[in-house]
mmCIF file of C-alpha atoms in Angstrom:
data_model
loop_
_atom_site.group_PDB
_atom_site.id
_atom_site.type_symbol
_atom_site.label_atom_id
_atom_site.label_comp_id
_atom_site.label_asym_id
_atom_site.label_seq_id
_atom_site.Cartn_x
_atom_site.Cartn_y
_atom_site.Cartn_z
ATOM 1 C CA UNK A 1 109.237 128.822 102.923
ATOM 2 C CA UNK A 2 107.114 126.210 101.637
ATOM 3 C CA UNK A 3 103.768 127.241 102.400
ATOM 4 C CA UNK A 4 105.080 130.454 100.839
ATOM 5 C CA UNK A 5 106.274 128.675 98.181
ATOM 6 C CA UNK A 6 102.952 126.334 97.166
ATOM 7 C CA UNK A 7 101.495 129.794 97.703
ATOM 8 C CA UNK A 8 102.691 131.213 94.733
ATOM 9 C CA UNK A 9 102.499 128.536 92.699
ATOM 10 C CA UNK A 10 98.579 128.449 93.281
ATOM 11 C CA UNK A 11 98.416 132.117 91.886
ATOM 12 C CA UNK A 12 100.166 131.282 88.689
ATOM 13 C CA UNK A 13 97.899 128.326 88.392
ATOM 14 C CA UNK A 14 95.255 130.246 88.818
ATOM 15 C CA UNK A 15 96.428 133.131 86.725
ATOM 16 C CA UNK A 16 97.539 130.681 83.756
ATOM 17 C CA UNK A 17 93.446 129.191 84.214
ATOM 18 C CA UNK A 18 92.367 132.562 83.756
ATOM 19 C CA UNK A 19 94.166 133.629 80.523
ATOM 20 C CA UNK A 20 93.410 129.761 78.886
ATOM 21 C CA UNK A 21 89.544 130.773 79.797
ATOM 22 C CA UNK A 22 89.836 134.260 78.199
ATOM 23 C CA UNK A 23 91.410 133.251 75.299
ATOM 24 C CA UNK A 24 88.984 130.533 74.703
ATOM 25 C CA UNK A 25 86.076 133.128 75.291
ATOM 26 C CA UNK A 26 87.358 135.106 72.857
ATOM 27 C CA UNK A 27 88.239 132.434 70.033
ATOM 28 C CA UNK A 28 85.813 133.374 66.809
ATOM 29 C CA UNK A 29 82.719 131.431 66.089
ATOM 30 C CA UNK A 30 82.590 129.667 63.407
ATOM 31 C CA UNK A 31 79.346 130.642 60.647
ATOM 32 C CA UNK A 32 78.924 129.841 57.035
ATOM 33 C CA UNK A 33 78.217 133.372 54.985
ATOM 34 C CA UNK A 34 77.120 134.364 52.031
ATOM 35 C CA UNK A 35 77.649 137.754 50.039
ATOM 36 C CA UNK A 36 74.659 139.406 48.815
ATOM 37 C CA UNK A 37 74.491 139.785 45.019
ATOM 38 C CA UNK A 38 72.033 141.217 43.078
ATOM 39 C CA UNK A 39 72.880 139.114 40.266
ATOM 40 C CA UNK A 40 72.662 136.176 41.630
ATOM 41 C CA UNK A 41 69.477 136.484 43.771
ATOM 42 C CA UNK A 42 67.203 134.025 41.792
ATOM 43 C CA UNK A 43 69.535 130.840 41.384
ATOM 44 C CA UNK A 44 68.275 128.266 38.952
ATOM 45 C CA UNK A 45 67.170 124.955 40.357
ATOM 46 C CA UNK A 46 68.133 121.506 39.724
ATOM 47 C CA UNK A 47 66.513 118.483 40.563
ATOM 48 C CA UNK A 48 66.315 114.614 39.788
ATOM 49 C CA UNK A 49 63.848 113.329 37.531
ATOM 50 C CA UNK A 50 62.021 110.286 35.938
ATOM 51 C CA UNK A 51 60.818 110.091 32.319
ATOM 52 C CA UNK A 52 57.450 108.632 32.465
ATOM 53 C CA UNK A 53 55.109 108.055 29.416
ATOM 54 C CA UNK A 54 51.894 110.728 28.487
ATOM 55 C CA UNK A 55 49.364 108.021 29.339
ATOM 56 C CA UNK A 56 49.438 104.541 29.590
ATOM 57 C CA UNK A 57 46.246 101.537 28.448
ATOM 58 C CA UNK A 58 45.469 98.444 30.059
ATOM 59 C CA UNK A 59 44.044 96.012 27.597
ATOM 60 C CA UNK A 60 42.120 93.217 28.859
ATOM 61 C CA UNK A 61 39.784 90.517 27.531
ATOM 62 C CA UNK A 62 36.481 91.176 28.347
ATOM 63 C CA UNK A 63 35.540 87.288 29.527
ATOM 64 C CA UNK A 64 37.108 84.858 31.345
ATOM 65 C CA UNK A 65 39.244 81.656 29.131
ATOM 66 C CA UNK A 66 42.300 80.237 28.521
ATOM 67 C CA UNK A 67 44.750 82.474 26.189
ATOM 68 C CA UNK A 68 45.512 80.668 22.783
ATOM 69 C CA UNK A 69 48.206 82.910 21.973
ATOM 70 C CA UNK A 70 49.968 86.368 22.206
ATOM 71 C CA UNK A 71 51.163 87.909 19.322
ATOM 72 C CA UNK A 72 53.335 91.008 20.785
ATOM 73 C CA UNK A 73 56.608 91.397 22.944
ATOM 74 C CA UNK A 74 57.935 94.109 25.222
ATOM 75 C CA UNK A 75 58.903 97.332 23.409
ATOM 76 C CA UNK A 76 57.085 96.242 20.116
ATOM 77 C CA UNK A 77 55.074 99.273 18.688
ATOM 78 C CA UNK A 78 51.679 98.232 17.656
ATOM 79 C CA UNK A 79 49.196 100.293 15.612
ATOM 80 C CA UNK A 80 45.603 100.813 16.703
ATOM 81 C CA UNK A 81 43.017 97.658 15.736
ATOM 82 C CA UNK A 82 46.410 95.542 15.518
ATOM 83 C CA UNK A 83 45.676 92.190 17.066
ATOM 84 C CA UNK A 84 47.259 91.513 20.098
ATOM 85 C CA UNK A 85 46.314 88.026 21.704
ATOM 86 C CA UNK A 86 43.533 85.498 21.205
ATOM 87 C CA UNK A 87 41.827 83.472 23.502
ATOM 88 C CA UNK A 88 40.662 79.353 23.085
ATOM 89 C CA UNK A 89 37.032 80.167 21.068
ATOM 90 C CA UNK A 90 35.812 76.786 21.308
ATOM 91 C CA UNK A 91 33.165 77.156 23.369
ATOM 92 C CA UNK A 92 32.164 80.482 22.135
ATOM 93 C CA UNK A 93 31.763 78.969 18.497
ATOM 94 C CA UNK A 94 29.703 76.410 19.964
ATOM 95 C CA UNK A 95 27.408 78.984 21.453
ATOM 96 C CA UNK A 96 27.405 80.675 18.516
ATOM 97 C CA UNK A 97 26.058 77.740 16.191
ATOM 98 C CA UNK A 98 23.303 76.755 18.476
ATOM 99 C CA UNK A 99 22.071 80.582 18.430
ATOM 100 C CA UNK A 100 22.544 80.833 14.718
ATOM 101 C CA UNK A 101 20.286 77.642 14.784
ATOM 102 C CA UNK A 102 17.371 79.000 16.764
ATOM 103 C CA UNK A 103 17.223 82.085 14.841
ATOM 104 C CA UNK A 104 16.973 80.239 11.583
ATOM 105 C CA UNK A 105 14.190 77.833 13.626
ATOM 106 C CA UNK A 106 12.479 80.749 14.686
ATOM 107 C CA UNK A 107 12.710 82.571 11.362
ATOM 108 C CA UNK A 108 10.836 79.778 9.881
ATOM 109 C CA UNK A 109 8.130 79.776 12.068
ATOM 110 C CA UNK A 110 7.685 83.471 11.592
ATOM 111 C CA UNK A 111 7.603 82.803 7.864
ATOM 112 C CA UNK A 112 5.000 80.364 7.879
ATOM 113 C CA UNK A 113 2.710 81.890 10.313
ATOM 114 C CA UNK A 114 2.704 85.456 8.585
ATOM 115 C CA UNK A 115 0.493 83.649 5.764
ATOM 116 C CA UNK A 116 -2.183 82.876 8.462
ATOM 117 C CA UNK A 117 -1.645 86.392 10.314
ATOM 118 C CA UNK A 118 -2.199 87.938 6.855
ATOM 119 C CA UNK A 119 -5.600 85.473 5.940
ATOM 120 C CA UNK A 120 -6.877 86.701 9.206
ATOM 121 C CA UNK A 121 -7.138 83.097 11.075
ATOM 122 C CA UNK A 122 -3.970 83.406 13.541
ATOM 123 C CA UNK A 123 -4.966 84.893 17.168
ATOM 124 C CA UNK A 124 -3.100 88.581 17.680
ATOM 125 C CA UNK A 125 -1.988 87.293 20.718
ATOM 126 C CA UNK A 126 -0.151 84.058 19.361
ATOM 127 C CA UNK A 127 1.303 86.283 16.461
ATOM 128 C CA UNK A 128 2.993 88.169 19.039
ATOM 129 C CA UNK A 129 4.413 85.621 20.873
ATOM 130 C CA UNK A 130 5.925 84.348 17.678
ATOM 131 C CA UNK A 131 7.474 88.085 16.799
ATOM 132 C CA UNK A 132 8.885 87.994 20.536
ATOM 133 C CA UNK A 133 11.032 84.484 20.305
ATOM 134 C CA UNK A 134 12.410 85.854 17.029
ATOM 135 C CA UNK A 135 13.547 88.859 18.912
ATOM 136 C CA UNK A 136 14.763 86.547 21.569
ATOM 137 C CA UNK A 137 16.630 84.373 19.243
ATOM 138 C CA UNK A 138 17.973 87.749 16.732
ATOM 139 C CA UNK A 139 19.800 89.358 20.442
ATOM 140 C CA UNK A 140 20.425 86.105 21.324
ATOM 141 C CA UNK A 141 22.876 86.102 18.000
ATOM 142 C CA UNK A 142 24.176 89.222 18.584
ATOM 143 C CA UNK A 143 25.372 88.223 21.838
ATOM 144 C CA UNK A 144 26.867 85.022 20.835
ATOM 145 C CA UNK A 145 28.930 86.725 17.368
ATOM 146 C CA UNK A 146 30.199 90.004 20.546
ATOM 147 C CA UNK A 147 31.428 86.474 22.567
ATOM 148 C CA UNK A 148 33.588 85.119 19.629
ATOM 149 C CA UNK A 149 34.697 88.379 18.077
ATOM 150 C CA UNK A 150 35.985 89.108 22.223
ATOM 151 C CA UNK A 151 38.109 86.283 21.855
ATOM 152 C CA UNK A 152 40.078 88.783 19.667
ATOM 153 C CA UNK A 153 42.559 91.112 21.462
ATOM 154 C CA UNK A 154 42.843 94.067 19.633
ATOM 155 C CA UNK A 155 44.770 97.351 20.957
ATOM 156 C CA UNK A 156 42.407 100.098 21.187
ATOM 157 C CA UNK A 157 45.196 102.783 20.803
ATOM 158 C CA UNK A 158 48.748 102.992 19.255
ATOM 159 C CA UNK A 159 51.996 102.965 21.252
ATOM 160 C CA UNK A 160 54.585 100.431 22.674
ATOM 161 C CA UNK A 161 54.069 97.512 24.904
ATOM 162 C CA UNK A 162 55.177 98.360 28.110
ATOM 163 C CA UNK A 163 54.396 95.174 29.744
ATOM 164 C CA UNK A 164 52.917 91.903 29.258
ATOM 165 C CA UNK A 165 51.459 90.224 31.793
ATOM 166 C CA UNK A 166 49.830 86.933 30.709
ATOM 167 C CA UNK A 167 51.389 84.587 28.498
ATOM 168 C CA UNK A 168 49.874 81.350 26.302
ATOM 169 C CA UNK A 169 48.500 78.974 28.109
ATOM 170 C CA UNK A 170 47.603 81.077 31.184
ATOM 171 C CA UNK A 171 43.695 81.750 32.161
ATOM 172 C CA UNK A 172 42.735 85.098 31.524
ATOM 173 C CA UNK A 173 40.288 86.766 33.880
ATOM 174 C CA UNK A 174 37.820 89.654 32.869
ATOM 175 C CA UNK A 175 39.202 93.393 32.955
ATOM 176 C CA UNK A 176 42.906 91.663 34.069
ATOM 177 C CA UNK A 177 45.538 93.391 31.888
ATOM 178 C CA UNK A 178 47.012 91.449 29.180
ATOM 179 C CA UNK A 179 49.396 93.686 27.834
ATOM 180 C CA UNK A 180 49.941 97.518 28.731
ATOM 181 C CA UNK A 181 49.982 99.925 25.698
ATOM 182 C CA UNK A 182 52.090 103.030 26.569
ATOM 183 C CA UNK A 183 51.613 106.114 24.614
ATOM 184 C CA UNK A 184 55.440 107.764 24.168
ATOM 185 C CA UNK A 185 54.755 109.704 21.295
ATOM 186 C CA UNK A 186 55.888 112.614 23.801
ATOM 187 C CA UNK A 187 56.729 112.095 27.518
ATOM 188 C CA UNK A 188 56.576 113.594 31.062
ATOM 189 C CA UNK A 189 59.181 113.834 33.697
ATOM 190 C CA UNK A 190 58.174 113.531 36.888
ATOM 191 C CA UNK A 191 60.069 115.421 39.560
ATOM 192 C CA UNK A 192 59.385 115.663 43.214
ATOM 193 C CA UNK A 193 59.363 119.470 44.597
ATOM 194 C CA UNK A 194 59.543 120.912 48.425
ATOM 195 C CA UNK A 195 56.345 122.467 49.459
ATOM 196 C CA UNK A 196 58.729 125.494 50.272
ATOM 197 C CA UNK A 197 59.685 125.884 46.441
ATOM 198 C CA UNK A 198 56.712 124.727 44.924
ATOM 199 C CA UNK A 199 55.346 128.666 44.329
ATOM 200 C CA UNK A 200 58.214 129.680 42.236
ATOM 201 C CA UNK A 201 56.988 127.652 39.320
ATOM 202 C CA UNK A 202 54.557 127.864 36.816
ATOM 203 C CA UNK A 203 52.952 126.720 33.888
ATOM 204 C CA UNK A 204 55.422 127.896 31.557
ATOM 205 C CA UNK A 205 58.285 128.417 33.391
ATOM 206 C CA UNK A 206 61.792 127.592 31.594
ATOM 207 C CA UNK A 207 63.418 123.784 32.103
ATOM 208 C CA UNK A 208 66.158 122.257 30.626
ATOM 209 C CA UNK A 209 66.247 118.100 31.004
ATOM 210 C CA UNK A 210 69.203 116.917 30.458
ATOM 211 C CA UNK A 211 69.050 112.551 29.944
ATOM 212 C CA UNK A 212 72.159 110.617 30.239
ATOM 213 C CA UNK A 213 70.984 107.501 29.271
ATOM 214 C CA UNK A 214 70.552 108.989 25.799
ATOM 215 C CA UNK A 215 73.452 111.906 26.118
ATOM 216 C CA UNK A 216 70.888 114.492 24.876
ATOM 217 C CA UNK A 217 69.073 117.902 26.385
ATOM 218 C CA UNK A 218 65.456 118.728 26.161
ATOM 219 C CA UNK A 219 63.502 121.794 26.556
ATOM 220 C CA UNK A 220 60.712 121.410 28.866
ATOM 221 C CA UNK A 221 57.272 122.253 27.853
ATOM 222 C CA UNK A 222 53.733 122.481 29.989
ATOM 223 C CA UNK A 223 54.309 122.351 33.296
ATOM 224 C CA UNK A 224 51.627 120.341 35.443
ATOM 225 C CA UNK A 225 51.395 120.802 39.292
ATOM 226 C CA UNK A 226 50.447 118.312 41.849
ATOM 227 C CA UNK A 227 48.145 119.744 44.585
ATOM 228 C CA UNK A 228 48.472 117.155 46.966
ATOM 229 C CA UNK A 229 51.371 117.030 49.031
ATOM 230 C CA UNK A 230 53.171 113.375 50.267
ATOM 231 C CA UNK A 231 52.205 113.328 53.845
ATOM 232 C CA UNK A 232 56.265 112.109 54.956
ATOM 233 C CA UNK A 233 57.930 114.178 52.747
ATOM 234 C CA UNK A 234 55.829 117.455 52.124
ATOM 235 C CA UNK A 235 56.859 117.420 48.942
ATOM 236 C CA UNK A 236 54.725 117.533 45.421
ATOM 237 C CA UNK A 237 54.978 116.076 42.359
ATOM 238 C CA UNK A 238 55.787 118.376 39.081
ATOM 239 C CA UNK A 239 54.988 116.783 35.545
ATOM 240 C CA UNK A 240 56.943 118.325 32.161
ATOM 241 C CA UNK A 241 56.232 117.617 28.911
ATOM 242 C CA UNK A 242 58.513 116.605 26.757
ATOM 243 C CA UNK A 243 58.299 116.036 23.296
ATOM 244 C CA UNK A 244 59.427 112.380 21.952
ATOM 245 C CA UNK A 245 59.081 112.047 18.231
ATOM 246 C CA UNK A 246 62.133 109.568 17.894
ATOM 247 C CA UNK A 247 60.905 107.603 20.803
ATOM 248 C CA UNK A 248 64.480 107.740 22.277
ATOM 249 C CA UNK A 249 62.883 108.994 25.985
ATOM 250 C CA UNK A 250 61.779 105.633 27.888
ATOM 251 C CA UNK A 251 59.311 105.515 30.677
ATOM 252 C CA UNK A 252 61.932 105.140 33.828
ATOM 253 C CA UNK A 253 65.166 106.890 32.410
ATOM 254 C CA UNK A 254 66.694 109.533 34.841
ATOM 255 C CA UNK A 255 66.914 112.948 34.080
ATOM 256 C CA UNK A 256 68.504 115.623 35.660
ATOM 257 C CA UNK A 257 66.205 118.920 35.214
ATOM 258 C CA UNK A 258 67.251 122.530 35.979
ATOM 259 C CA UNK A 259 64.216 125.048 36.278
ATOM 260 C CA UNK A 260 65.245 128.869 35.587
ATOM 261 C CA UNK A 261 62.307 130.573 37.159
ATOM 262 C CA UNK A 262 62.018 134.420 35.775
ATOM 263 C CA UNK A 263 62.887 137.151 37.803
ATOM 264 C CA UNK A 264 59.404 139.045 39.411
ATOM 265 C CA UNK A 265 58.929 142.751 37.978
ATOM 266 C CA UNK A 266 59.008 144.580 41.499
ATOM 267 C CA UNK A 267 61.977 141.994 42.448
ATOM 268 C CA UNK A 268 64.400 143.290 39.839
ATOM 269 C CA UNK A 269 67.834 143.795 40.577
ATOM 270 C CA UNK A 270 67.009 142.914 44.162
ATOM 271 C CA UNK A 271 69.319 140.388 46.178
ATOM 272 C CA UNK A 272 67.883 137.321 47.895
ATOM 273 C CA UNK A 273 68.980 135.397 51.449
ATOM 274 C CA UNK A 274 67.703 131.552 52.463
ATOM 275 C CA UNK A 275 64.751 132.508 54.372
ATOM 276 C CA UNK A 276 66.114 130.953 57.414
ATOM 277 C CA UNK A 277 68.438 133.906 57.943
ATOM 278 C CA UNK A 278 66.504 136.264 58.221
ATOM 279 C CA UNK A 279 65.243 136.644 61.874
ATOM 280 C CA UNK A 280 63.045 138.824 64.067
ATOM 281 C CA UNK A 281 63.819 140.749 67.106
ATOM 282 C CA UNK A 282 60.103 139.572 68.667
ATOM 283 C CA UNK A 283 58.618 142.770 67.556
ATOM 284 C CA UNK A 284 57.916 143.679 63.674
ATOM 285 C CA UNK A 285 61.150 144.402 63.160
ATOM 286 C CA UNK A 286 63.323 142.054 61.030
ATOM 287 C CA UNK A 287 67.353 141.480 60.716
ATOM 288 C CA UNK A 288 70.278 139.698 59.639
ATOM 289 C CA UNK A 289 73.595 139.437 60.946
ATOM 290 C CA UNK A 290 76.203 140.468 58.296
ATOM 291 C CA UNK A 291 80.221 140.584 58.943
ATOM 292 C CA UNK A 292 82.408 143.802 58.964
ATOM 293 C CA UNK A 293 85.983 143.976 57.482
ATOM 294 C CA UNK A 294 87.016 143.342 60.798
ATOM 295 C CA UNK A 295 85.405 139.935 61.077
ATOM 296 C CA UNK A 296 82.892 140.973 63.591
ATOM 297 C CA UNK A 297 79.460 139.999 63.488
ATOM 298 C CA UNK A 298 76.390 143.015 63.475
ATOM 299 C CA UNK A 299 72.831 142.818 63.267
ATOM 300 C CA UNK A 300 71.064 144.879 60.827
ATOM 301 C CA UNK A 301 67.900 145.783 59.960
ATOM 302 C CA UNK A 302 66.564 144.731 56.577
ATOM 303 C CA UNK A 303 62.907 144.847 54.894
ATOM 304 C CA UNK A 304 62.251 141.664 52.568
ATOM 305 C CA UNK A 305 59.869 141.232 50.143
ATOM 306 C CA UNK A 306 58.261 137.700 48.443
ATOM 307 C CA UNK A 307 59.309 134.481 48.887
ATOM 308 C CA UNK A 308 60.404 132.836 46.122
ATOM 309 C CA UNK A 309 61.206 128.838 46.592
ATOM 310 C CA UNK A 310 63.652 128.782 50.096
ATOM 311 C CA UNK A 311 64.670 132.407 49.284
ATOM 312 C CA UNK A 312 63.561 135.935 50.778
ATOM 313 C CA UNK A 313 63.979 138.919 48.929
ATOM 314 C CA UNK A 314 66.220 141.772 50.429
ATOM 315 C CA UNK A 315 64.230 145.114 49.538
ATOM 316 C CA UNK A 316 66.081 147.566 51.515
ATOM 317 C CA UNK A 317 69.026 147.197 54.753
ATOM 318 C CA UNK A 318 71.842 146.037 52.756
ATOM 319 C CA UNK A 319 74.286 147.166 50.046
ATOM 320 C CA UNK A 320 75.885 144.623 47.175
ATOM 321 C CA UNK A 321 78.929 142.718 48.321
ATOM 322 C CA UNK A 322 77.996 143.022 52.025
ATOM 323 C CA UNK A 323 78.732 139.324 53.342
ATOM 324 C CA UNK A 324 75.523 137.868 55.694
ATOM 325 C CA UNK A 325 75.511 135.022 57.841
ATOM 326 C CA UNK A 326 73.359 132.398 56.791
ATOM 327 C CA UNK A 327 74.038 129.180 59.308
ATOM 328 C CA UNK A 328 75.699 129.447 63.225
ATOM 329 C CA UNK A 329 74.432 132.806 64.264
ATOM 330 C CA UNK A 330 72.234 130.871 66.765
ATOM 331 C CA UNK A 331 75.801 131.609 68.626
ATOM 332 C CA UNK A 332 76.226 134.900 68.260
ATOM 333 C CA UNK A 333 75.453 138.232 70.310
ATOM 334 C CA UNK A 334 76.574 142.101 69.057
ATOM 335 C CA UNK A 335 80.278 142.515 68.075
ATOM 336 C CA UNK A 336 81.491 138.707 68.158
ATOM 337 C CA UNK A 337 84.106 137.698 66.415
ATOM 338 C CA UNK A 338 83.595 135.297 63.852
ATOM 339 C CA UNK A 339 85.127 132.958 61.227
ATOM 340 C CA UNK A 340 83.839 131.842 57.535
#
């Protein structure tokens, strides 16, 4: 009786396996979906931004000394020709009174030997080498008065400091920046876009900036593309202009911008998919797995048109409402079950 017994025990093992395995074949697969709308094929796009001034000056002393004085702070506005910073002009007034002493020396000379040039009794060729050491002496001035009046640090354009970078006291070096003038008059806002959505803007297309730091929305203006792409991130950089007359916008806020590109003529009224679910048989044929009433996944056979940022057009294979899959059919074959 016991072998008999462990027999049929074995079956209904077996038999129980065999039902746990079927049911589990047959659970639904799991997929995230998305209903095709016509209305909603061209979402708008939102992205992080920084607010960065329209152009920004170095100023630097043209020579090398030690700075007397600076005469501007961070986030002072300065008008252009404003003084900025002077440097120790000892020396350079020094250099400047022995050249103003030669000229007059060789001013003198030329005075008193044009009376014997004129009388005829002076050699042409020592008249000329008195006309060349006033010339020597007359740039050798000009030189010396361009060395003292660089001594003066005067901002070449108008803005707001943005930075200053030697103080009094410190040695300044030729062409290092003393100060940087920032011009915020009206502003950009930098914002870094995917390669794959980089197309769907333009020049002119719509923005809305929206800046926490001073509660307020913008309009965008101009739109300037980058056209090289960061080599880790394949991504490009997209400049707005924004206009700044109360100077509220600061180089560095955050800003939070939404781009509403417009809707292409021969795409009107035509639903769009993430490009990544639409897939090929291996021929020229293209598909997409959508879901019936009865939860059961089909392909079907679309044609798309453009491209526009991660999107694909739907031009013909599906109706409005119809529910695609758009992540996990990697999973699925004809008729499976599935669950969204």
């Amino acid at each position: 009786m016991k072998p008999i017994v462990l027999s049929l025990l074995a079956i209904l093992a077996l038999s129980s396996c065999g039902e746990n395995r079927e049911k589990v074949a047959k659970a639904p697969t799991r997929v995230v979906t998305e209903v095709i709308s016509a209305t909603t094929g061209h979402p708008n796009q939102t992205y992080v931004g920084i607010v960065e001034e329209r152009e920004a000056t170095a100023v630097s002393f043209t020579g090398m000394g030690v700075v007397k004085r600076v005469l501007v702070s961070e986030g002072q506005t300065v008008g252009r020709g404003q003084l900025i910073a002077e440097m120790d002009d000892t020396q350079a007034r020094n250099l400047l009174a022995g050249a103003e002493a030669q000229m007059s020396q060789a001013s003198d000379a030329l005075g008193r030997y044009q009376m014997l040039h004129d009388n005829g009794s002076l050699p042409e060729v020592q008249w000329v080498e008195i006309q060349s050491k006033v010339a020597q002496a007359k740039s050798q001035l000009e030189v010396a008065r361009k060395n003292l009046a660089d001594c003066r640090l005067v901002a070449p354009v108008g803005g707001v400091i943005g930075k200053r970078a030697v103080k009094a006291g410190e040695t300044a070096l030729p062409s290092q920046a003393v100060v940087t003038i920032l011009d915020i008059g009206s502003v950009k806002v930098k914002v870094s876009m995917p390669e794959t959505e980089i197309s769907a803007i333009q020049a002119h297309t719509p923005t809305l900036i929206n800046v926490e730091a001073v509660g307020k929305t913008f309009s965008g203006g101009t739109i300037e593309k980058g056209v090289q792409a960061d080599p880790l991130t394949h991504s490009y950089d997209v400049r707005i202009a924004v206009s700044n007359s109360d100077r509220k916008l600061l180089p560095g806020m955050v800003a939070s911008v939404q781009f509403t590109p417009a809707e292409p003529q021969h795409s009107h009224q035509l639903p769009t998919v993430p490009v990544t679910a639409v897939q090929s048989n291996g021929g020229a044929h293209l598909f997409v797995w959508t879901v019936d009433s009865d939860s059961t996944a089909h392909r079907t056979a679309v044609s798309v048109g453009e491209t526009i940022g991660n999107r694909i057009v739907l031009s013909d294979g599906v109706d409005d409402g119809q529910r695609i899959i758009t992540e996990g059919y990697q999973k699925l074959s004809e008729g499976t079950k599935v669950i969204f």
